[in-house]
PDB file of C-alpha atoms in Angstrom:
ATOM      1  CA  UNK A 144      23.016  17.202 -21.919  1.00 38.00           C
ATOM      2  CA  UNK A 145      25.870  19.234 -21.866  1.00 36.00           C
ATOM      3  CA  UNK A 146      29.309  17.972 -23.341  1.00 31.00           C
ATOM      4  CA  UNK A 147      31.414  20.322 -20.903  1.00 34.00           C
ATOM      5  CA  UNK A 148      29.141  17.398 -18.597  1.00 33.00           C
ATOM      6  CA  UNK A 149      30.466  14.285 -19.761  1.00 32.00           C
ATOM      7  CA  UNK A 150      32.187  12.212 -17.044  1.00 32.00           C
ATOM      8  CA  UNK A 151      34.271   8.779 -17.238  1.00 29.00           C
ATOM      9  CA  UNK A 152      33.209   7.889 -14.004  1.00 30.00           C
ATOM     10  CA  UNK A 153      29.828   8.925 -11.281  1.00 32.00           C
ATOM     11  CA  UNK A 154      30.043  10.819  -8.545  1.00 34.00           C
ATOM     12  CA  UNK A 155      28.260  11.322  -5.434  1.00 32.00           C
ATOM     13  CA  UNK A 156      29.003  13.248  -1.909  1.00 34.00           C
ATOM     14  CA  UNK A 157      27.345  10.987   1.068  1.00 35.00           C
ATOM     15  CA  UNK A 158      29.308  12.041   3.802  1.00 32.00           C
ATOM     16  CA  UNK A 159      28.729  11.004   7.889  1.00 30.00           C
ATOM     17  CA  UNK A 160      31.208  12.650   9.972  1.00 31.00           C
ATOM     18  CA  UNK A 161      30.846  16.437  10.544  1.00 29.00           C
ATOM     19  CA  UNK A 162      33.042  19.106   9.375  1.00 33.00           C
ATOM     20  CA  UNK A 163      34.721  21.580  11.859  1.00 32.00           C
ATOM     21  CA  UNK A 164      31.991  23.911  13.499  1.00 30.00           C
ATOM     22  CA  UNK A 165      33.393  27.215  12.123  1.00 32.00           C
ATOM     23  CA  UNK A 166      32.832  25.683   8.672  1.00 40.00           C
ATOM     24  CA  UNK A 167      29.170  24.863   9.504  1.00 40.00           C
ATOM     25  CA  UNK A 168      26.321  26.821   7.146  1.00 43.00           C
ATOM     26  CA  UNK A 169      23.695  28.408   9.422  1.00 42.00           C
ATOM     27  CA  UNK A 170      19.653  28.482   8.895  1.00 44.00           C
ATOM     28  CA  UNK A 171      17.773  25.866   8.122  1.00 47.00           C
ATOM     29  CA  UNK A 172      17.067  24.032   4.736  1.00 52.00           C
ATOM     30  CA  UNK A 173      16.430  26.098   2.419  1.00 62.00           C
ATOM     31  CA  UNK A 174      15.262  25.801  -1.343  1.00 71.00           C
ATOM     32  CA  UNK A 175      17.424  24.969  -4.245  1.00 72.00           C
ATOM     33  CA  UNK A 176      19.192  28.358  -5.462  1.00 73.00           C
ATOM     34  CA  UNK A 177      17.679  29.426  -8.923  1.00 70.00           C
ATOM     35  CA  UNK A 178      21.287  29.303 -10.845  1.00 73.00           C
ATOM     36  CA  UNK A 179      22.415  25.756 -11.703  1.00 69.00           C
ATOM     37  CA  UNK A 180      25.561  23.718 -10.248  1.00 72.00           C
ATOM     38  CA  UNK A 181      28.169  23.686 -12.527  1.00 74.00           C
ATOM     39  CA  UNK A 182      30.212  20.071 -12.533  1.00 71.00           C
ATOM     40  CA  UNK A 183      33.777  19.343 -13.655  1.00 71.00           C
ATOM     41  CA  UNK A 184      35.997  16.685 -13.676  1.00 68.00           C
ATOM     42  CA  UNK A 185      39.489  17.203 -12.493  1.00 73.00           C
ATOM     43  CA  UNK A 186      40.630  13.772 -12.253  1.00 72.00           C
ATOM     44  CA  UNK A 187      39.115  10.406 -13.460  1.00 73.00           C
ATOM     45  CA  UNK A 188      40.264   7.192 -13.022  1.00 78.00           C
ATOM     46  CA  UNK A 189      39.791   3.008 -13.027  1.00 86.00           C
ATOM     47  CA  UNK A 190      38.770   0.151 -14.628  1.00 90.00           C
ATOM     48  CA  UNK A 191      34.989   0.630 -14.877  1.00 89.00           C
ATOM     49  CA  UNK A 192      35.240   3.915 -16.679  1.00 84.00           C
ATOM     50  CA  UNK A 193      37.238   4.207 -19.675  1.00 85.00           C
ATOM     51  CA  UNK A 194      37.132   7.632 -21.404  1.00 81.00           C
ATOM     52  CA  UNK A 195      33.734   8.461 -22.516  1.00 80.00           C
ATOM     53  CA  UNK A 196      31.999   5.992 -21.435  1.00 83.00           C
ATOM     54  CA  UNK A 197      29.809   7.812 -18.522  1.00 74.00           C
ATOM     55  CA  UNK A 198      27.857  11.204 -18.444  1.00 72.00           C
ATOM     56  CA  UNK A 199      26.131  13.389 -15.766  1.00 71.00           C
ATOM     57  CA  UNK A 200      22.936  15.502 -16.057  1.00 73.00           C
ATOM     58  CA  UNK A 201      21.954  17.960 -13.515  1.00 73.00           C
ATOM     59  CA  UNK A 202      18.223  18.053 -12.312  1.00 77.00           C
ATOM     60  CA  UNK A 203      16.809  21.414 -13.562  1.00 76.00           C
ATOM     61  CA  UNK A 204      15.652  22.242 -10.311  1.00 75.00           C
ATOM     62  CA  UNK A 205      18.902  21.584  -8.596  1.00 71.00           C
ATOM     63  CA  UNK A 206      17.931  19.022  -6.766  1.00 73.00           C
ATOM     64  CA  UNK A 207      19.510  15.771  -8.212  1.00 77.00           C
ATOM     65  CA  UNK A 208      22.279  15.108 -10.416  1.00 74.00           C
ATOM     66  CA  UNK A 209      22.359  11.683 -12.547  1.00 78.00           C
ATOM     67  CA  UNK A 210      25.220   9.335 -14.166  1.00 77.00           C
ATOM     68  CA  UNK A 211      24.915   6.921 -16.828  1.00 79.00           C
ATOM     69  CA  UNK A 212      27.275   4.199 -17.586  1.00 82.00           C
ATOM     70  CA  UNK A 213      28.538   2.157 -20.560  1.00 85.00           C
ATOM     71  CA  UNK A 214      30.778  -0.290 -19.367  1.00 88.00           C
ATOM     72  CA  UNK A 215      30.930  -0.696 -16.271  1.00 92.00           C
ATOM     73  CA  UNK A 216      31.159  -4.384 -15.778  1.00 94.00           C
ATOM     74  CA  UNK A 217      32.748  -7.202 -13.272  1.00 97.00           C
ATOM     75  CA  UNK A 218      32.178 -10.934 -13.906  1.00 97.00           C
ATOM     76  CA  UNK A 219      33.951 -14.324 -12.969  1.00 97.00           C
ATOM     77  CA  UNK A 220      34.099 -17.770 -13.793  1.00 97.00           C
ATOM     78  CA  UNK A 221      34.644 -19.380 -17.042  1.00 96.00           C
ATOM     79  CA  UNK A 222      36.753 -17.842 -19.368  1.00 95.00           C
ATOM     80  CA  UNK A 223      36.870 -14.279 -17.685  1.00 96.00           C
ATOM     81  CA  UNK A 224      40.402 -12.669 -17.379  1.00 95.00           C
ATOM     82  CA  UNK A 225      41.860 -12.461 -13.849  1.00 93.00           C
ATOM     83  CA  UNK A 226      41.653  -9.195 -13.390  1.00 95.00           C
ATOM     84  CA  UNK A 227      37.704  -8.718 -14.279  1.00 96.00           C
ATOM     85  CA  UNK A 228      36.539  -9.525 -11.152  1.00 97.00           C
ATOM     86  CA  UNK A 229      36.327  -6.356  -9.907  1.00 97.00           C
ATOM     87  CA  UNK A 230      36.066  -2.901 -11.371  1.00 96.00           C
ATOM     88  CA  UNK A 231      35.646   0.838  -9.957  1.00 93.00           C
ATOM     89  CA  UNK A 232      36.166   4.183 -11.035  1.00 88.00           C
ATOM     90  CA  UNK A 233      37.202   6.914  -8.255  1.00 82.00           C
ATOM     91  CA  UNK A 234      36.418  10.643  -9.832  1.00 75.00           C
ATOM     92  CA  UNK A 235      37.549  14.201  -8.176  1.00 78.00           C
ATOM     93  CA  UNK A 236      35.206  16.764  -9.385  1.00 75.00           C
ATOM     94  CA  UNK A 237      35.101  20.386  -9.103  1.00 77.00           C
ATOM     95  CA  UNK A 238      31.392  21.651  -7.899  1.00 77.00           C
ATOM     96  CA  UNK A 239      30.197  25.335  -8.103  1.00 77.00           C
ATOM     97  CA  UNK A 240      27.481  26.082  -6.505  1.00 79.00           C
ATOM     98  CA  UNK A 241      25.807  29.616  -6.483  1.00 80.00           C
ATOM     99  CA  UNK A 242      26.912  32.430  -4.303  1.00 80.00           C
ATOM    100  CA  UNK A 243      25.768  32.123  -0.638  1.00 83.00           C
ATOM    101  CA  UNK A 244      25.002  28.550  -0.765  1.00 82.00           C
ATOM    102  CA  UNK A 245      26.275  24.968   0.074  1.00 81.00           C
ATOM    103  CA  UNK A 246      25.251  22.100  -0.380  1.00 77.00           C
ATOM    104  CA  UNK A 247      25.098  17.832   0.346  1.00 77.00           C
ATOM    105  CA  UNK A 248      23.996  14.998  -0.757  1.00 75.00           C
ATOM    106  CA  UNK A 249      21.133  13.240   1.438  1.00 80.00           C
ATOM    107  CA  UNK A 250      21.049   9.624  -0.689  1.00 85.00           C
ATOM    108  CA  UNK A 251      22.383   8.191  -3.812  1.00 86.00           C
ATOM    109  CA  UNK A 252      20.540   5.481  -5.592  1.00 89.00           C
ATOM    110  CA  UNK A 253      22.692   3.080  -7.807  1.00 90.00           C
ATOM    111  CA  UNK A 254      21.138   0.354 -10.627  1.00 91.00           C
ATOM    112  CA  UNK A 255      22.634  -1.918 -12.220  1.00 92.00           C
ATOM    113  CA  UNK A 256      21.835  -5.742 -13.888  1.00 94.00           C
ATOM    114  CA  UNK A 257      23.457  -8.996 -12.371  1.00 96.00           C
ATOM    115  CA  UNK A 258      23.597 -12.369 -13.310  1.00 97.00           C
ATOM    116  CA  UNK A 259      24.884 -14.420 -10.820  1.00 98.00           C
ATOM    117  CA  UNK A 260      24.915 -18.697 -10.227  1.00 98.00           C
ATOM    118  CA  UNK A 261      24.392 -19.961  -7.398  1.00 97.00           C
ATOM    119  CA  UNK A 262      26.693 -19.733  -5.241  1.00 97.00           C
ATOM    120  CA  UNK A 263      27.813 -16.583  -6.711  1.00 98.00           C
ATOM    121  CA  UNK A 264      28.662 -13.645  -5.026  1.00 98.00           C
ATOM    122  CA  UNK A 265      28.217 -10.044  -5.996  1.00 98.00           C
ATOM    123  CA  UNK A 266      29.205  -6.650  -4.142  1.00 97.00           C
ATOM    124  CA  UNK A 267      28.644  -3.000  -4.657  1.00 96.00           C
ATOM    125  CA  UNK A 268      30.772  -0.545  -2.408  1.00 94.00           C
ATOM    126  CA  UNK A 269      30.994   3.385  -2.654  1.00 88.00           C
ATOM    127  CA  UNK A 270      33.520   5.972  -0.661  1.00 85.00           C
ATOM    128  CA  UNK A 271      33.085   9.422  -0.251  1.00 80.00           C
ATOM    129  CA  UNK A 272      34.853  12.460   1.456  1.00 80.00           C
ATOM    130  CA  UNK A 273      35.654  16.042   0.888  1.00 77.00           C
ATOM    131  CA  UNK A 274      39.534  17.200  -0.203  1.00 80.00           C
ATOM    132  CA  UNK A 275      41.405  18.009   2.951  1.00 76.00           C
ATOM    133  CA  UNK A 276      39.198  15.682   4.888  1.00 70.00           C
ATOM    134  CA  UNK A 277      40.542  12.747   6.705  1.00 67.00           C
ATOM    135  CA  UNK A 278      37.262  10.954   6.918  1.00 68.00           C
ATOM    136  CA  UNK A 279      36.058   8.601   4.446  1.00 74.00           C
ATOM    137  CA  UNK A 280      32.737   6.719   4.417  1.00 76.00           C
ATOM    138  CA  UNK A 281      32.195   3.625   2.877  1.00 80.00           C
ATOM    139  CA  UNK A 282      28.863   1.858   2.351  1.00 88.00           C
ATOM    140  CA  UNK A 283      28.779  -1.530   1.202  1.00 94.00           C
ATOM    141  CA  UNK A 284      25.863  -3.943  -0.362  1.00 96.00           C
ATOM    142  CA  UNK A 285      25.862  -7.912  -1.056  1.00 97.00           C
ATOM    143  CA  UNK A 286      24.451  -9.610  -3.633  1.00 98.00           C
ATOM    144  CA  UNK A 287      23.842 -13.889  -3.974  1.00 97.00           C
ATOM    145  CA  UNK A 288      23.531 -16.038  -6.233  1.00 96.00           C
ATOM    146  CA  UNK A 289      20.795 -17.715  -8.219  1.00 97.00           C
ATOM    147  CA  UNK A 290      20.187 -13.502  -9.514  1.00 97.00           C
ATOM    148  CA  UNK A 291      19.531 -12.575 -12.793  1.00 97.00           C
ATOM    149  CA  UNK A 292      17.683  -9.205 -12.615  1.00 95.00           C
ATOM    150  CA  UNK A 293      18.493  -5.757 -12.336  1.00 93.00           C
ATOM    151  CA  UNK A 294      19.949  -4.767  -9.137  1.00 94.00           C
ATOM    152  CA  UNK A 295      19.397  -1.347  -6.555  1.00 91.00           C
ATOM    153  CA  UNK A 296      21.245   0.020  -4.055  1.00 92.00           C
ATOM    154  CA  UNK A 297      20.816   3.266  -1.747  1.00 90.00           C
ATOM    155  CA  UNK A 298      23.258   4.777   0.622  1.00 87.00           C
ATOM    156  CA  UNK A 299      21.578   7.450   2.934  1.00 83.00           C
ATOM    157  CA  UNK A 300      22.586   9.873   5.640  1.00 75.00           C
ATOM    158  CA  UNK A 301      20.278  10.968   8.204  1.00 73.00           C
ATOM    159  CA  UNK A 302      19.578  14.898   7.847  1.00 65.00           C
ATOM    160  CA  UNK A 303      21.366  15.560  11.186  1.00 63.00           C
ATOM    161  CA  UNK A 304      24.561  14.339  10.040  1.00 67.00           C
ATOM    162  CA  UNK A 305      24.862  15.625   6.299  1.00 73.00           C
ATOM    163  CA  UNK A 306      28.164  16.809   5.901  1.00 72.00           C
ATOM    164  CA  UNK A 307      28.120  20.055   4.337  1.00 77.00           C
ATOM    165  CA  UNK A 308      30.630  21.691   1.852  1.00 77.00           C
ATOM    166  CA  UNK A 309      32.811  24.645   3.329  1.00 76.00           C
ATOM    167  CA  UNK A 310      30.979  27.954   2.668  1.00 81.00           C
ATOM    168  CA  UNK A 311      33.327  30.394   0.373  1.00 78.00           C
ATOM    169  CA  UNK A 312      35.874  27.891   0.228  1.00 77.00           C
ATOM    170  CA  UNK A 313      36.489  25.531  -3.346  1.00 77.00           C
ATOM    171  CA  UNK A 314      36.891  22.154  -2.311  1.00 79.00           C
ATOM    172  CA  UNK A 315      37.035  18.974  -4.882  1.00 82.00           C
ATOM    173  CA  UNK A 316      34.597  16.203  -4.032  1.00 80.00           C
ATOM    174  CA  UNK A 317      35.669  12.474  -4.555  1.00 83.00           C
ATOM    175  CA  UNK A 318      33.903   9.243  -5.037  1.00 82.00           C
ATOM    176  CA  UNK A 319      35.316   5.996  -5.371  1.00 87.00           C
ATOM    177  CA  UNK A 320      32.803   3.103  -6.684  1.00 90.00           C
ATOM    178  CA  UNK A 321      33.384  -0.071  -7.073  1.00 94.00           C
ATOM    179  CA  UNK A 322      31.907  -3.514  -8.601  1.00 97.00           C
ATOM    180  CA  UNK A 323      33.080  -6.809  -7.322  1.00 98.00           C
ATOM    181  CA  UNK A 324      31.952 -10.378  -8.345  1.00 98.00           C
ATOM    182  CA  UNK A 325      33.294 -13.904  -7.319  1.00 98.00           C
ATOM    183  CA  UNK A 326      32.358 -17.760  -8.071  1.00 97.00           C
ATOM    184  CA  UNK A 327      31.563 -18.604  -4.574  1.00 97.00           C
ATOM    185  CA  UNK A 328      30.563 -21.976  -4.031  1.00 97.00           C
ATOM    186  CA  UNK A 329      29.544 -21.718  -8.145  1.00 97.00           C
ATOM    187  CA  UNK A 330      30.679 -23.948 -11.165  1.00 96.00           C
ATOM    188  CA  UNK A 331      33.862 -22.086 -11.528  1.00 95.00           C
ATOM    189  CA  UNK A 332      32.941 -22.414 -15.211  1.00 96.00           C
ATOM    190  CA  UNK A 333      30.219 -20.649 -15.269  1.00 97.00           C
ATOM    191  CA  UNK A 334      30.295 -17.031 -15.619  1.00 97.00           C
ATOM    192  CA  UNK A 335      28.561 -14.467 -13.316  1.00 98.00           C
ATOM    193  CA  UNK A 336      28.459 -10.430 -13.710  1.00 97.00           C
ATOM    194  CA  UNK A 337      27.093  -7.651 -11.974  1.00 97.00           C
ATOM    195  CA  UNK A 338      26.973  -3.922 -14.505  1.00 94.00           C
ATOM    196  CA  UNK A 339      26.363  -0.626 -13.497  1.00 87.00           C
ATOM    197  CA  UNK A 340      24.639   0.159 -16.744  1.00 68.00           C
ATOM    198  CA  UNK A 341      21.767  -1.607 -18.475  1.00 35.00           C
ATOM    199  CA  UNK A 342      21.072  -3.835 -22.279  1.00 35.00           C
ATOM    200  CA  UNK A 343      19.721  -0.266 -23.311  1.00 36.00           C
ATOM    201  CA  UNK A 344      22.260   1.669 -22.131  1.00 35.00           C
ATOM    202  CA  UNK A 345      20.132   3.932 -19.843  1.00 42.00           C
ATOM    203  CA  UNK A 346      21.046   2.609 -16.297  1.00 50.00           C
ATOM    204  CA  UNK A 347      21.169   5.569 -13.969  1.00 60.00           C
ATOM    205  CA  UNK A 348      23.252   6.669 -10.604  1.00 74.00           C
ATOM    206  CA  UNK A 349      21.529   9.225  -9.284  1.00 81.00           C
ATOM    207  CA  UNK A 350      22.718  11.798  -6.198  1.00 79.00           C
ATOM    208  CA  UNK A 351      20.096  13.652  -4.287  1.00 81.00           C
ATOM    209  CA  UNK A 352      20.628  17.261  -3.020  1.00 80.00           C
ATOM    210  CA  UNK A 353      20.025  18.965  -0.217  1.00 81.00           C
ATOM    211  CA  UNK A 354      20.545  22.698   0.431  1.00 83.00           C
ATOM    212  CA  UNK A 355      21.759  25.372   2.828  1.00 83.00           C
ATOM    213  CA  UNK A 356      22.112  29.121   3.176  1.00 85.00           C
ATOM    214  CA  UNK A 357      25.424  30.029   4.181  1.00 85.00           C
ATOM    215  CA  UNK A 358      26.038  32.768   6.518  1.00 82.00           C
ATOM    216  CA  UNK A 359      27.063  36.181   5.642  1.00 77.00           C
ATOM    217  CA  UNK A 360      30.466  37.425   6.026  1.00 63.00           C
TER     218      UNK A 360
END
């Protein structure tokens, strides 16, 4: 893994609504483009990524990229400060993609471990959108309590309405995640958590690609 790579944060591009026609790629889907996507941060910030404590990986064939977490952790109940009961970490990345291309992402899969009591409740939320765009998405997925096991969750967009990435035009992509966790109907002293990361370490978010060819000017 490359250390121009490493994040404090994950990233993603699920997008719903579609951008203006003229801004559209044409052809169909095509294969990856041999050259690799090049991925940097511009901004990163929140409470479930400190500095260092996330990387990304591109797929050598271009057709996934994956984060890995440290500590990225929400819990309540017991002894947990106030402010631990939820946690996120919105990143604005700069992607390059190779000449005559563009790109979206069809799915993202998150993991993660929870422990929650009965009566907890747990919830993982993502945003997404394109500088410049005034639409955000937001998917959202529940979790109850009695859980102690690792967690999934996958957002997806329906091939018709990816939202592609302006062709010839350098726009930052942002993602906003977010871990929340609350006693519920719980022992208030008893502590429940949901991570985005794993006892090893080796928890992965991973963003699935799709491709187009972009017209020629």
């Amino acid at each position: 893994m490359a250390t121009g790579l490493l994040l404090s944060g994950a990233i993603a591009a699920l997008l719903t609504s579609a951008l203006p026609a003229q801004q559209q790629p044409s052809g169909g889907f095509e294969d990856p483009p041999p050259d690799k996507i090049v991925i940097k941060v511009a901004t990163v910030n929140g409470s479930g990524c400190p500095q260092g404590t996330a990387a990304v990986a591109v797929s050598e064939d271009n057709t996934a990229f994956t984060v890995t977490y440290s500590d990225y952790l929400a819990q309540a109940g017991g002894d947990s400060a106030p402010t631990a009961f939820r946690k996120n970490c919105q990143l604005n990345l700069l992607v390059h993609v190779p000449q005559g291309f563009t790109y979206a992402v069809a799915s993202a899969d998150y993991r993660g471990f929870a422990a929650l009591q009965p009566g907890a409740k747990g919830t993982q939320r993502a945003s997404y959108y394109f500088q410049g765009s005034p639409n955000t998405e937001y998917r959202t997925h529940p979790f109850s309590g009695p859980l102690n096991d690792n967690w999934q969750a996958t957002d997806t967009t329906d091939w018709a309405q990816l939202v592609w990435a302006p062709c010839g035009v350098q726009r930052n992509f942002n993602i906003n995640t977010e871990l929340r966790v609350s006693t519920g109907t719980s022992d208030p002293e008893e502590v429940s958590f949901m991570t985005m990361d794993s006892t090893d370490g080796d928890i992965s978010t991973v963003y699935h690609l799709a491709w187009k060819e972009c017209p020629e000017s």
